[in-house]
CSV table of N, CA and C in Angstrom, one decimal:
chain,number,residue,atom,x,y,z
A,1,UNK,N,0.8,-1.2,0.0
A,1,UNK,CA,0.0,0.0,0.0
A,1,UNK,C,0.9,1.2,0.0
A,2,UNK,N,0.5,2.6,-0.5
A,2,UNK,CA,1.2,3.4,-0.9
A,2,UNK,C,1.2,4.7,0.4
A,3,UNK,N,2.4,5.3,0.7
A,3,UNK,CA,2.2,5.6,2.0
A,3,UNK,C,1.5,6.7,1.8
A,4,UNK,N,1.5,7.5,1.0
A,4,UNK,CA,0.6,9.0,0.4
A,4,UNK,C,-0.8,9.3,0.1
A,5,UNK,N,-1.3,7.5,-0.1
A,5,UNK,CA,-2.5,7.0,0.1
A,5,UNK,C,-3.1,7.0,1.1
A,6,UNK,N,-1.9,6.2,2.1
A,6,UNK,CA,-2.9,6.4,3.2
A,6,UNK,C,-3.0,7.8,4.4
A,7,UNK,N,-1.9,8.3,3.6
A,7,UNK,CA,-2.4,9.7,5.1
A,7,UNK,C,-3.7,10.7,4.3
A,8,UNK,N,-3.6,10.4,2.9
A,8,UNK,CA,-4.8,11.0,2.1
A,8,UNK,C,-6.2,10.3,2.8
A,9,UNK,N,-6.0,9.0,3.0
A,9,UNK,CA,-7.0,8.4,3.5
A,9,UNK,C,-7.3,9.3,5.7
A,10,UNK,N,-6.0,9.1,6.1
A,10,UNK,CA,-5.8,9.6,7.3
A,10,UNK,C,-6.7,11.1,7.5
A,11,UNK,N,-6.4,11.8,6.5
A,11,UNK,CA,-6.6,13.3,6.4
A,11,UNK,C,-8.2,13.5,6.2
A,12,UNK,N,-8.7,12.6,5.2
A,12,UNK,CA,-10.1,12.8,4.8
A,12,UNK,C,-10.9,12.6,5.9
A,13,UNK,N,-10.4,11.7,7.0
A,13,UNK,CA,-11.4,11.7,8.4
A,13,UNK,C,-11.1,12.4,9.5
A,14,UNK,N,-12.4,13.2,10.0
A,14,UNK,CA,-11.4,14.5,10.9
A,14,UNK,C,-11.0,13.6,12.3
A,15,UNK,N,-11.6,12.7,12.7
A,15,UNK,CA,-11.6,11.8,13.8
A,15,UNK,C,-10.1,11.1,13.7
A,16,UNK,N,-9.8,10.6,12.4
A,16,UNK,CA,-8.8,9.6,12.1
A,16,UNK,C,-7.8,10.2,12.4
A,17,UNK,N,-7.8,11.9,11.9
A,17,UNK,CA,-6.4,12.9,11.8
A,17,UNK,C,-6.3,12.9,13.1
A,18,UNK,N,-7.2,12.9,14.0
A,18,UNK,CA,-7.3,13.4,15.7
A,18,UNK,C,-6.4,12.7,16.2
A,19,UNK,N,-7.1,11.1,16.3
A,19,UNK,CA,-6.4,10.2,16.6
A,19,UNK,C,-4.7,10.2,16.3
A,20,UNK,N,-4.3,10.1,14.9
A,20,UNK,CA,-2.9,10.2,14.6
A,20,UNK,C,-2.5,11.2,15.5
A,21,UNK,N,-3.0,12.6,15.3
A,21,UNK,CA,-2.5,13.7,15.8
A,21,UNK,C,-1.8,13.1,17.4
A,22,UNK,N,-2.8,12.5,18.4
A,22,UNK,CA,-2.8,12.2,19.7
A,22,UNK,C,-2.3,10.9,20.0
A,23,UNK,N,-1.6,10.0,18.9
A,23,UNK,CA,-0.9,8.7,19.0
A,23,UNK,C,0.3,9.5,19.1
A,24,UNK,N,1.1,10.8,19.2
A,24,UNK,CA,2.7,11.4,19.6
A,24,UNK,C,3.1,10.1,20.7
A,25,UNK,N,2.0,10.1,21.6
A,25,UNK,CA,2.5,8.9,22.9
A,25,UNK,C,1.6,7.7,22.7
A,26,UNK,N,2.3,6.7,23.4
A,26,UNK,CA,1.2,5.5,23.1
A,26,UNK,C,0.0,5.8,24.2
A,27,UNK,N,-1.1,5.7,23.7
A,27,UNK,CA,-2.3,5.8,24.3
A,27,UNK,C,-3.2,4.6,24.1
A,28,UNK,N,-4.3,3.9,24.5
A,28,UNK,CA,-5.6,2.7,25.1
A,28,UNK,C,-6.4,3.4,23.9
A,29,UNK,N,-7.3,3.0,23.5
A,29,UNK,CA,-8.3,2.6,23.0
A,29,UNK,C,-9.3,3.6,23.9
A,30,UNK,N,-9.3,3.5,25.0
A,30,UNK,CA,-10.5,4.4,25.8
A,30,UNK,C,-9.9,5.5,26.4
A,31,UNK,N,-8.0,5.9,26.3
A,31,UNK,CA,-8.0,7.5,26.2
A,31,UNK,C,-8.4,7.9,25.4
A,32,UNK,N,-8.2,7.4,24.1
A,32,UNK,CA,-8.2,8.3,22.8
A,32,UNK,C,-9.9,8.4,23.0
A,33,UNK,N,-11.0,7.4,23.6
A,33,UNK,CA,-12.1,7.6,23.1
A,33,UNK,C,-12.6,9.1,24.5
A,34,UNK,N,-11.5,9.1,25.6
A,34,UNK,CA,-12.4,10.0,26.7
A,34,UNK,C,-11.6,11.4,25.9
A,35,UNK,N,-10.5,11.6,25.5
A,35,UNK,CA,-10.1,12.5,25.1
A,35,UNK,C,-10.9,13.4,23.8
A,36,UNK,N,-11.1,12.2,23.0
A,36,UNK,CA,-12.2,13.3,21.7
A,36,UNK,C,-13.7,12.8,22.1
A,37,UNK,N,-13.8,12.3,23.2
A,37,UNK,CA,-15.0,12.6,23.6
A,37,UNK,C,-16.1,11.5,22.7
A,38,UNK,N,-15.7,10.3,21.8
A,38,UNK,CA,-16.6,9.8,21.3
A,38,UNK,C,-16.3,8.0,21.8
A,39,UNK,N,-17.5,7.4,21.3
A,39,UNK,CA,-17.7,6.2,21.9
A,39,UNK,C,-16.4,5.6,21.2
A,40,UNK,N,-15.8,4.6,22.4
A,40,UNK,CA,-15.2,3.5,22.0
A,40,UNK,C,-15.0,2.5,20.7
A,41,UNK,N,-16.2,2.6,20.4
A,41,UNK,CA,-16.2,1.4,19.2
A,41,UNK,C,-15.9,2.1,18.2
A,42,UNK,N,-15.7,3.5,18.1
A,42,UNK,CA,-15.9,4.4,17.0
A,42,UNK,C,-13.8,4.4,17.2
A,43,UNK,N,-13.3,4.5,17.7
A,43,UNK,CA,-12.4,4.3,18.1
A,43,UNK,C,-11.7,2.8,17.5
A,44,UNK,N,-12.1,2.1,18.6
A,44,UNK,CA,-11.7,0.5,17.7
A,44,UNK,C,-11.9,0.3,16.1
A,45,UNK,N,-12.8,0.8,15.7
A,45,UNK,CA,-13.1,0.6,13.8
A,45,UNK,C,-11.5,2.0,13.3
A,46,UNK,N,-11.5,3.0,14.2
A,46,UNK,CA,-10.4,3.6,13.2
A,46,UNK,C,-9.3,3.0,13.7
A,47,UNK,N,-8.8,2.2,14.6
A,47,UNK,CA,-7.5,1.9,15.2
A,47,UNK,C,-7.3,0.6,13.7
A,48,UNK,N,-8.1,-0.1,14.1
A,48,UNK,CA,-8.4,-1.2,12.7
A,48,UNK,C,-7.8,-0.6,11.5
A,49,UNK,N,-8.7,0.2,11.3
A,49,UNK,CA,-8.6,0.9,9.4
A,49,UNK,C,-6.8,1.5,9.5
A,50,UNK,N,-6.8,1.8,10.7
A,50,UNK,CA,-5.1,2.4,11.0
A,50,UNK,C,-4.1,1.1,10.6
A,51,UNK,N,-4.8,0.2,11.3
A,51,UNK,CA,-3.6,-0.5,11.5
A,51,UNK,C,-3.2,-1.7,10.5
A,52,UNK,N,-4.7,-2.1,9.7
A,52,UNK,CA,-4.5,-2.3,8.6
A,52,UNK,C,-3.8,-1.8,7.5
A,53,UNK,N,-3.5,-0.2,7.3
A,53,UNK,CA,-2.6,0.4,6.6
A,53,UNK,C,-0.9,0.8,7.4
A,54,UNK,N,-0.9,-0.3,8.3
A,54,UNK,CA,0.5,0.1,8.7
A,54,UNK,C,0.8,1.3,9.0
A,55,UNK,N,-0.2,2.2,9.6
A,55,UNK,CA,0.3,3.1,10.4
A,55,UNK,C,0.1,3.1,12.1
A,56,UNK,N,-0.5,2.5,12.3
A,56,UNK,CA,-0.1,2.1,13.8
A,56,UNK,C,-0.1,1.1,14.0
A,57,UNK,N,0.6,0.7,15.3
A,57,UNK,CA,0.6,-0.5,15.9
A,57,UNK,C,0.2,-0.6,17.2
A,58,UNK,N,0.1,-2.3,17.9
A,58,UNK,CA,-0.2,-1.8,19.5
A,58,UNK,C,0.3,-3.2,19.9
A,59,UNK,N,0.6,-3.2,21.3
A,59,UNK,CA,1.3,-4.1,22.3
A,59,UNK,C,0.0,-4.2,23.2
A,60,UNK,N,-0.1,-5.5,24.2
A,60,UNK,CA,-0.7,-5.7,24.9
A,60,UNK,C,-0.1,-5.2,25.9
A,61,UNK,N,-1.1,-4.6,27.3
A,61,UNK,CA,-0.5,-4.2,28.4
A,61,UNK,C,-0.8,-5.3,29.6
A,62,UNK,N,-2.3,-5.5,29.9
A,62,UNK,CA,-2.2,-6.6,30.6
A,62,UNK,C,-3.3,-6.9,30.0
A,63,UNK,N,-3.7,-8.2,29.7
A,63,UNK,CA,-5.2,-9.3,29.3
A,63,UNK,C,-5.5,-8.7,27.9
A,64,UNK,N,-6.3,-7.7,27.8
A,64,UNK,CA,-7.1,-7.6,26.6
A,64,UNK,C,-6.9,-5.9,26.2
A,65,UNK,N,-6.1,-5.3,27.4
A,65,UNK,CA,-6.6,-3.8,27.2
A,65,UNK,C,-4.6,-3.4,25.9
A,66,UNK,N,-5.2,-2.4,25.1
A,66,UNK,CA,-4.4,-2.5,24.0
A,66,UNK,C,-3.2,-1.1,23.9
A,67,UNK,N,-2.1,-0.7,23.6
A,67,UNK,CA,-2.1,0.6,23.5
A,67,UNK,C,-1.5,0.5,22.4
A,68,UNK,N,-1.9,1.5,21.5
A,68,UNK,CA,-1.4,2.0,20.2
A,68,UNK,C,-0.3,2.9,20.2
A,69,UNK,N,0.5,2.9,19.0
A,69,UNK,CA,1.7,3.9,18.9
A,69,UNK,C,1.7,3.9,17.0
A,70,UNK,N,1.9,5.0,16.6
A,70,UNK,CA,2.6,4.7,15.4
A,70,UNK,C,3.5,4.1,15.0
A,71,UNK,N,3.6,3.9,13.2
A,71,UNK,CA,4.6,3.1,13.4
A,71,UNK,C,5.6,3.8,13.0
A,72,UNK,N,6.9,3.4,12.2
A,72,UNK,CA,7.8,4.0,11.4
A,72,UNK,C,7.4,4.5,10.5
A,73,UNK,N,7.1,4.2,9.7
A,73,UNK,CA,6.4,4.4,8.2
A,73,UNK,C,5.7,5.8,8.5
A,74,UNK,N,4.7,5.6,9.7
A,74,UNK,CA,3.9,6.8,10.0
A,74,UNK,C,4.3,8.5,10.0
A,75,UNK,N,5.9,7.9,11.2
A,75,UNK,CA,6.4,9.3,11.9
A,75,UNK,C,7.6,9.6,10.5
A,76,UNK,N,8.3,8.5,9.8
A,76,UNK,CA,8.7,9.4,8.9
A,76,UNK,C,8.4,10.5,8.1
A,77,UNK,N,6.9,9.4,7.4
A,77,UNK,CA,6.6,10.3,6.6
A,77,UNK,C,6.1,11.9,6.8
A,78,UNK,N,5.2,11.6,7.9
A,78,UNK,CA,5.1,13.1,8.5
A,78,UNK,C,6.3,13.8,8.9
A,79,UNK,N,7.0,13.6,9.3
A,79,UNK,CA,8.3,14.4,9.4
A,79,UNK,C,8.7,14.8,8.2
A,80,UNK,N,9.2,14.5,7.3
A,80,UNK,CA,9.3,14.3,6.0
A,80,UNK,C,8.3,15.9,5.0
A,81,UNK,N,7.0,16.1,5.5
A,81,UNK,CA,6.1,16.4,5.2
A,81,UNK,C,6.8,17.8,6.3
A,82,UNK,N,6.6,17.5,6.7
A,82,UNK,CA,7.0,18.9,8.2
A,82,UNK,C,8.5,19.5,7.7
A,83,UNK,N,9.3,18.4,7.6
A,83,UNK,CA,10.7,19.4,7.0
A,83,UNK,C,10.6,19.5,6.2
A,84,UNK,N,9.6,19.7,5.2
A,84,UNK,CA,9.8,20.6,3.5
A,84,UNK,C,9.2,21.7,3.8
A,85,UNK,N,9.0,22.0,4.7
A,85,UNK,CA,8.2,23.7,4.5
A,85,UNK,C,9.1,24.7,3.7
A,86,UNK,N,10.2,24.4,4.2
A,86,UNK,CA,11.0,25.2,3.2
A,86,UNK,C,12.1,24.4,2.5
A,87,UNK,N,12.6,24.9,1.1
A,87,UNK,CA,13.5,23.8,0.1
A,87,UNK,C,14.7,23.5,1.0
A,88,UNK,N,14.7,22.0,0.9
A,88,UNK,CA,15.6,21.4,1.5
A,88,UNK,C,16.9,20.5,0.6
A,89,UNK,N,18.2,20.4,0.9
A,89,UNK,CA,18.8,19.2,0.4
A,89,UNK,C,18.1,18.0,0.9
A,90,UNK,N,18.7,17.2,-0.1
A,90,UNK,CA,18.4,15.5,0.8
A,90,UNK,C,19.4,15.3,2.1
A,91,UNK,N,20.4,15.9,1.8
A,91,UNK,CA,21.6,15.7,3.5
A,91,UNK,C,20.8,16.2,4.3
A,92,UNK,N,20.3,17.7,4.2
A,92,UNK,CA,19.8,18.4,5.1
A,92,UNK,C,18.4,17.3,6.0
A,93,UNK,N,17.8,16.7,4.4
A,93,UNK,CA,15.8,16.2,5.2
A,93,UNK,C,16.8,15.1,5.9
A,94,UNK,N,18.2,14.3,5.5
A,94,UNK,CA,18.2,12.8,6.2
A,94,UNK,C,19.1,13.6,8.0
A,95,UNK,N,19.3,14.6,8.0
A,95,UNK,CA,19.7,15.6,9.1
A,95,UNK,C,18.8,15.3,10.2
A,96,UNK,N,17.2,15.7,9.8
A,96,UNK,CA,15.9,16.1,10.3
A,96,UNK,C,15.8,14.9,10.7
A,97,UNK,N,15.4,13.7,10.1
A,97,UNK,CA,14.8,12.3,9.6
A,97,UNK,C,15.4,11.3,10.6
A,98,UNK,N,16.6,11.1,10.4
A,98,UNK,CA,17.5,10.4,11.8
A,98,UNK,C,17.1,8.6,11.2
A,99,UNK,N,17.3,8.8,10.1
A,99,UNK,CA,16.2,7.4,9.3
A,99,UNK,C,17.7,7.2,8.1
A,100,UNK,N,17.8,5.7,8.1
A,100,UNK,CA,18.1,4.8,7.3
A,100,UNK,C,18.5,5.2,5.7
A,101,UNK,N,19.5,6.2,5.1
A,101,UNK,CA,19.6,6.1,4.4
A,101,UNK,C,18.7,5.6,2.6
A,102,UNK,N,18.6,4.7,2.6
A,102,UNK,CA,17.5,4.0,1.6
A,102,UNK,C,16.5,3.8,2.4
A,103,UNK,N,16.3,4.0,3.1
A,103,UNK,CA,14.2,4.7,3.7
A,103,UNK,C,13.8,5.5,3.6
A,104,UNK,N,14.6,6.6,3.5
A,104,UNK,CA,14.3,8.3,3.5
A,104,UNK,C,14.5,8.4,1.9
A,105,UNK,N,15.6,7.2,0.9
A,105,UNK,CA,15.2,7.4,-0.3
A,105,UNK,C,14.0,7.6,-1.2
A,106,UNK,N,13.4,6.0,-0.6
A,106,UNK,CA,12.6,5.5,-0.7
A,106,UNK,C,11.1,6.2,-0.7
A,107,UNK,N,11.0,6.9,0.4
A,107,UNK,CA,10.0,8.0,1.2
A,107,UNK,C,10.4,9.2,0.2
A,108,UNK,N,11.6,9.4,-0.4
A,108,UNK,CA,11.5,11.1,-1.5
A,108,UNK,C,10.7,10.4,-2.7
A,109,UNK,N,11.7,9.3,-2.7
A,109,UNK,CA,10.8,8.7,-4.4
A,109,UNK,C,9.6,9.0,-4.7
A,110,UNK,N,8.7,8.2,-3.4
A,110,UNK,CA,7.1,8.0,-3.5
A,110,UNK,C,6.6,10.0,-3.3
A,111,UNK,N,7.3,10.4,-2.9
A,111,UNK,CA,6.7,11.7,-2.9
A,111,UNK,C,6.9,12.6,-4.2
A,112,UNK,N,7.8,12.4,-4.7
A,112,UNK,CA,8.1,12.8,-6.0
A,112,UNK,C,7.2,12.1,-6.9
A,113,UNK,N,6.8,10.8,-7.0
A,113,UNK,CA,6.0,10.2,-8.3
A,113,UNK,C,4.6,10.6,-7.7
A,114,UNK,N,4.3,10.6,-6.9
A,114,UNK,CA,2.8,11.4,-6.3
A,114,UNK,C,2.5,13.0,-6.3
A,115,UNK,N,3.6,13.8,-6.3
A,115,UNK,CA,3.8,14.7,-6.9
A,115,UNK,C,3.3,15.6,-6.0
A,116,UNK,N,4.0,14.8,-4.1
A,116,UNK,CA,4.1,15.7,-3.2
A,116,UNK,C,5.2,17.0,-2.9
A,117,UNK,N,5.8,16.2,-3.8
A,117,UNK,CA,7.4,17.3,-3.5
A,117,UNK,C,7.8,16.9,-4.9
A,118,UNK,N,8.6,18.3,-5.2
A,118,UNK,CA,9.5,18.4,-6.4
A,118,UNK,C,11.0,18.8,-6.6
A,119,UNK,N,11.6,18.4,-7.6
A,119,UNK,CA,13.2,18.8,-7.3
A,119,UNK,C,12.9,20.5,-7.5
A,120,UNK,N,13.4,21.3,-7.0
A,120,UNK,CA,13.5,22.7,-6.9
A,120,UNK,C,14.7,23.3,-7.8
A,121,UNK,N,15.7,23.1,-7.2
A,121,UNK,CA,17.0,23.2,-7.8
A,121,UNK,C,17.9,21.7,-8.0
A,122,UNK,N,18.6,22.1,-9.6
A,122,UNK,CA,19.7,20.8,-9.4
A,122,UNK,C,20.9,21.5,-9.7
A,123,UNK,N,21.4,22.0,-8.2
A,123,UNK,CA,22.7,23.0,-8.8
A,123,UNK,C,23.5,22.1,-9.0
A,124,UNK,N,23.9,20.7,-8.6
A,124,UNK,CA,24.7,19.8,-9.3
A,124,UNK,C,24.5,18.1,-8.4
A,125,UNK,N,24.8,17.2,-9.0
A,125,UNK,CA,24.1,15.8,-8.4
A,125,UNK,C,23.9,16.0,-7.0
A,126,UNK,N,25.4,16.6,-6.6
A,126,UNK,CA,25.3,16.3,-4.5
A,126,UNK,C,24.3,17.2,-3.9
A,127,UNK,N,23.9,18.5,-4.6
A,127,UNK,CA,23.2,19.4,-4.5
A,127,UNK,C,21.6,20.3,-5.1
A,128,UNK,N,21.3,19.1,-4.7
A,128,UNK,CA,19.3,18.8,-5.4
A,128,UNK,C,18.4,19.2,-4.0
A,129,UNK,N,17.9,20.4,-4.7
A,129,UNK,CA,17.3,21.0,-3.4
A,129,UNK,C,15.5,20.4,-3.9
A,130,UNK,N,14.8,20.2,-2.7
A,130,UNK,CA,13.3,19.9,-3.0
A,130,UNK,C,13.0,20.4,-2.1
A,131,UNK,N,11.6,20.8,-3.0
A,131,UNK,CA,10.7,21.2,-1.7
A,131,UNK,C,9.0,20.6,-2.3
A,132,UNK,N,8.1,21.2,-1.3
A,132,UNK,CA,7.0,20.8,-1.2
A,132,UNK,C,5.9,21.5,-2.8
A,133,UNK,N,4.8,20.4,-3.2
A,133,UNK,CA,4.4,21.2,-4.1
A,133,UNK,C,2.7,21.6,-3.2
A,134,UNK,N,2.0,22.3,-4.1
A,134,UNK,CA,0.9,22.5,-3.9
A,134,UNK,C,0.1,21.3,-3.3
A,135,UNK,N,0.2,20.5,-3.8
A,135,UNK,CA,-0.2,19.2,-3.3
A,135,UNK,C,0.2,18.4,-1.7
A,136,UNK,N,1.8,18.9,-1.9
A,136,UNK,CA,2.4,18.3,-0.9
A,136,UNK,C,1.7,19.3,0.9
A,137,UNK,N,1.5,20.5,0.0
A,137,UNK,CA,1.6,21.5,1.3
A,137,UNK,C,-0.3,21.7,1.6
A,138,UNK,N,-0.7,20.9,1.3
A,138,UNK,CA,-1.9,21.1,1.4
A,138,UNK,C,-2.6,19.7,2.5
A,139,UNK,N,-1.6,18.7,2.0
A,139,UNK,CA,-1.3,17.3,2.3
A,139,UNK,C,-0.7,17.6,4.3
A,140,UNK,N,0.2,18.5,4.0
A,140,UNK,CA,0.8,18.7,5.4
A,140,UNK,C,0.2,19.7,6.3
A,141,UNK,N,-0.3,20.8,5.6
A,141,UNK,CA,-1.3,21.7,6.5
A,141,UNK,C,-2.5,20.8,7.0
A,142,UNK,N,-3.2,19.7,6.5
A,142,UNK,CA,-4.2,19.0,7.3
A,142,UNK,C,-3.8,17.8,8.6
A,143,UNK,N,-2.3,17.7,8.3
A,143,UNK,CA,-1.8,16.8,9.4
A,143,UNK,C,-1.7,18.4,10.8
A,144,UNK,N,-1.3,19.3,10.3
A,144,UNK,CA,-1.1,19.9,11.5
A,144,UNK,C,-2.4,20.4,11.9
């Protein structure tokens, strides 16, 4: 599944964005539901839809009760999405990023063919500056 997909998917639900927004720490199933104030189960159906797209996960704490965290995939990309506000090198976003060389490649590729971000400048190979396009910044304004 395509990761630009799914935060487009993330973003289209104002509950789902919430949720992400308030998974920064791992949180239960019934903070997140006393926090935005809505029933549980409404909660369990987005943790599901979440976790089916690999953006969160959860560990058991004791018996049955669950806590969620995002995953990798998750916090890069939004970071990723957060450090283009303004044109960046690739040295500079893998600076920010603190990520795996060919993961952060990987993560520019898919934003480039989705046509989140674009090369800006190519003052020469080591020096390819990108930044965010209309798309991209429209994509990141609804995560914040």
């Amino acid at each position: 599944m395509d990761i630009f997909h799914d935060y487009a998917f993330v973003v289209s639900g104002k509950k789902r964005k919430e949720v992400v927004k308030l998974l920064e720490d791992p949180r239960t199933p019934t903070e997140l539901a006393k926090l935005l104030r809505i029933h549980p189960n409404v909660i369990t159906r987005i943790m599901r839809d979440l976790a089916g797209r690999d953006l969160v996960d959860f560990y058991n704490v004791s018996g049955k009760k669950k806590t969620y965290i995002l995953t990798k995939r998750g916090e890069l990309t939004r970071q990723i999405l957060d450090n283009l506000i303004e044109p960046k090198t690739f040295s500079e976003l893998l600076k920010h990023l603190k990520a795996h060389h060919s993961v952060a490649v990987s993560i520019v590729k898919h934003l480039i063919q989705h046509g989140f971000v674009v090369l800006f400048k190519n003052m020469n190979p080591a020096r390819k500056i990108y930044r965010l396009t209309r798309k991209g910044e429209t994509i990141r304004e609804k995560l914040d």
